[in-house]
Short mmCIF file of C-alpha atoms in Angstrom, two decimals:
data_model
loop_
_atom_site.label_atom_id
_atom_site.label_comp_id
_atom_site.label_asym_id
_atom_site.label_seq_id
_atom_site.Cartn_x
_atom_site.Cartn_y
_atom_site.Cartn_z
CA PHE A 254 12.98 -24.87 -39.20
CA LYS A 255 15.70 -23.57 -37.53
CA GLU A 256 16.27 -20.38 -39.69
CA THR A 257 12.64 -20.03 -39.61
CA ALA A 258 12.48 -20.45 -35.49
CA ASP A 259 15.27 -17.91 -35.16
CA ASP A 260 14.27 -15.39 -37.84
CA LEU A 261 11.21 -15.58 -35.63
CA ARG A 262 12.63 -15.25 -33.02
CA GLN A 263 14.86 -11.56 -34.39
CA SER A 264 11.32 -10.60 -35.35
CA VAL A 265 9.24 -10.63 -32.09
CA GLU A 266 12.03 -10.73 -28.98
CA PRO A 267 11.87 -7.18 -29.20
CA GLU A 268 8.24 -6.21 -29.07
CA ILE A 269 8.62 -9.02 -26.22
CA ASN A 270 11.49 -6.23 -24.22
CA MET A 271 9.17 -3.24 -25.68
CA ILE A 272 6.26 -5.51 -23.62
CA GLN A 273 7.99 -6.00 -20.23
CA GLN A 274 9.54 -2.93 -19.93
CA GLU A 275 5.45 -1.15 -19.94
CA VAL A 276 4.58 -4.42 -17.81
CA LYS A 277 7.34 -3.11 -15.36
CA MET A 278 6.59 0.65 -15.36
CA VAL A 279 2.96 0.02 -14.89
CA GLU A 280 3.51 -2.44 -11.69
CA GLN A 281 5.60 0.48 -10.38
CA ASP A 282 2.54 3.31 -11.07
CA LEU A 283 0.61 0.81 -9.45
CA GLN A 284 2.80 0.33 -6.45
CA SER A 285 3.24 3.72 -6.54
CA SER A 286 -0.29 4.12 -6.23
CA MET A 287 -1.40 1.83 -4.15
CA LYS A 288 0.97 3.06 -1.28
CA GLU A 289 -0.37 7.03 -2.43
CA ALA A 290 -3.67 5.11 -1.72
CA GLU A 291 -3.17 3.66 1.31
CA ASP A 292 -0.94 6.93 2.95
CA THR A 293 -3.92 8.88 2.69
CA ILE A 294 -6.04 6.02 4.65
CA LYS A 295 -4.16 6.16 6.54
CA GLY A 296 -3.80 10.26 7.40
CA ALA A 297 -7.68 9.75 7.26
CA GLY A 298 -7.50 7.25 10.21
CA ASP A 299 -5.03 8.75 12.63
CA ALA A 300 -7.26 12.47 11.91
CA ALA A 301 -10.82 10.68 12.56
CA SER A 302 -8.76 8.71 15.59
CA ALA A 303 -7.84 11.85 16.78
CA GLY A 304 -11.33 13.55 16.33
CA ILE A 305 -12.67 10.65 18.05
CA ASN A 306 -10.24 11.24 21.12
CA GLU A 307 -10.40 15.14 20.90
CA GLY A 308 -14.45 14.45 21.72
CA ASN A 309 -13.83 11.97 24.44
CA LYS A 310 -11.79 13.81 26.67
CA PRO A 311 -13.24 15.16 30.15
CA ALA A 312 -13.81 19.41 30.43
#
């Protein structure tokens, strides 16, 4: 039984490691995309605020 478990571990471990690496890459990609979206939203909000403030200034 121990031999079978060791054989199974040896065949499965590389796959698990590869999957973990892929998950890490996807997480990093997601974080990057979220930060980019957040920056875009902030930029759009700042631009809208600037536009509103410009419109409210007395002549």
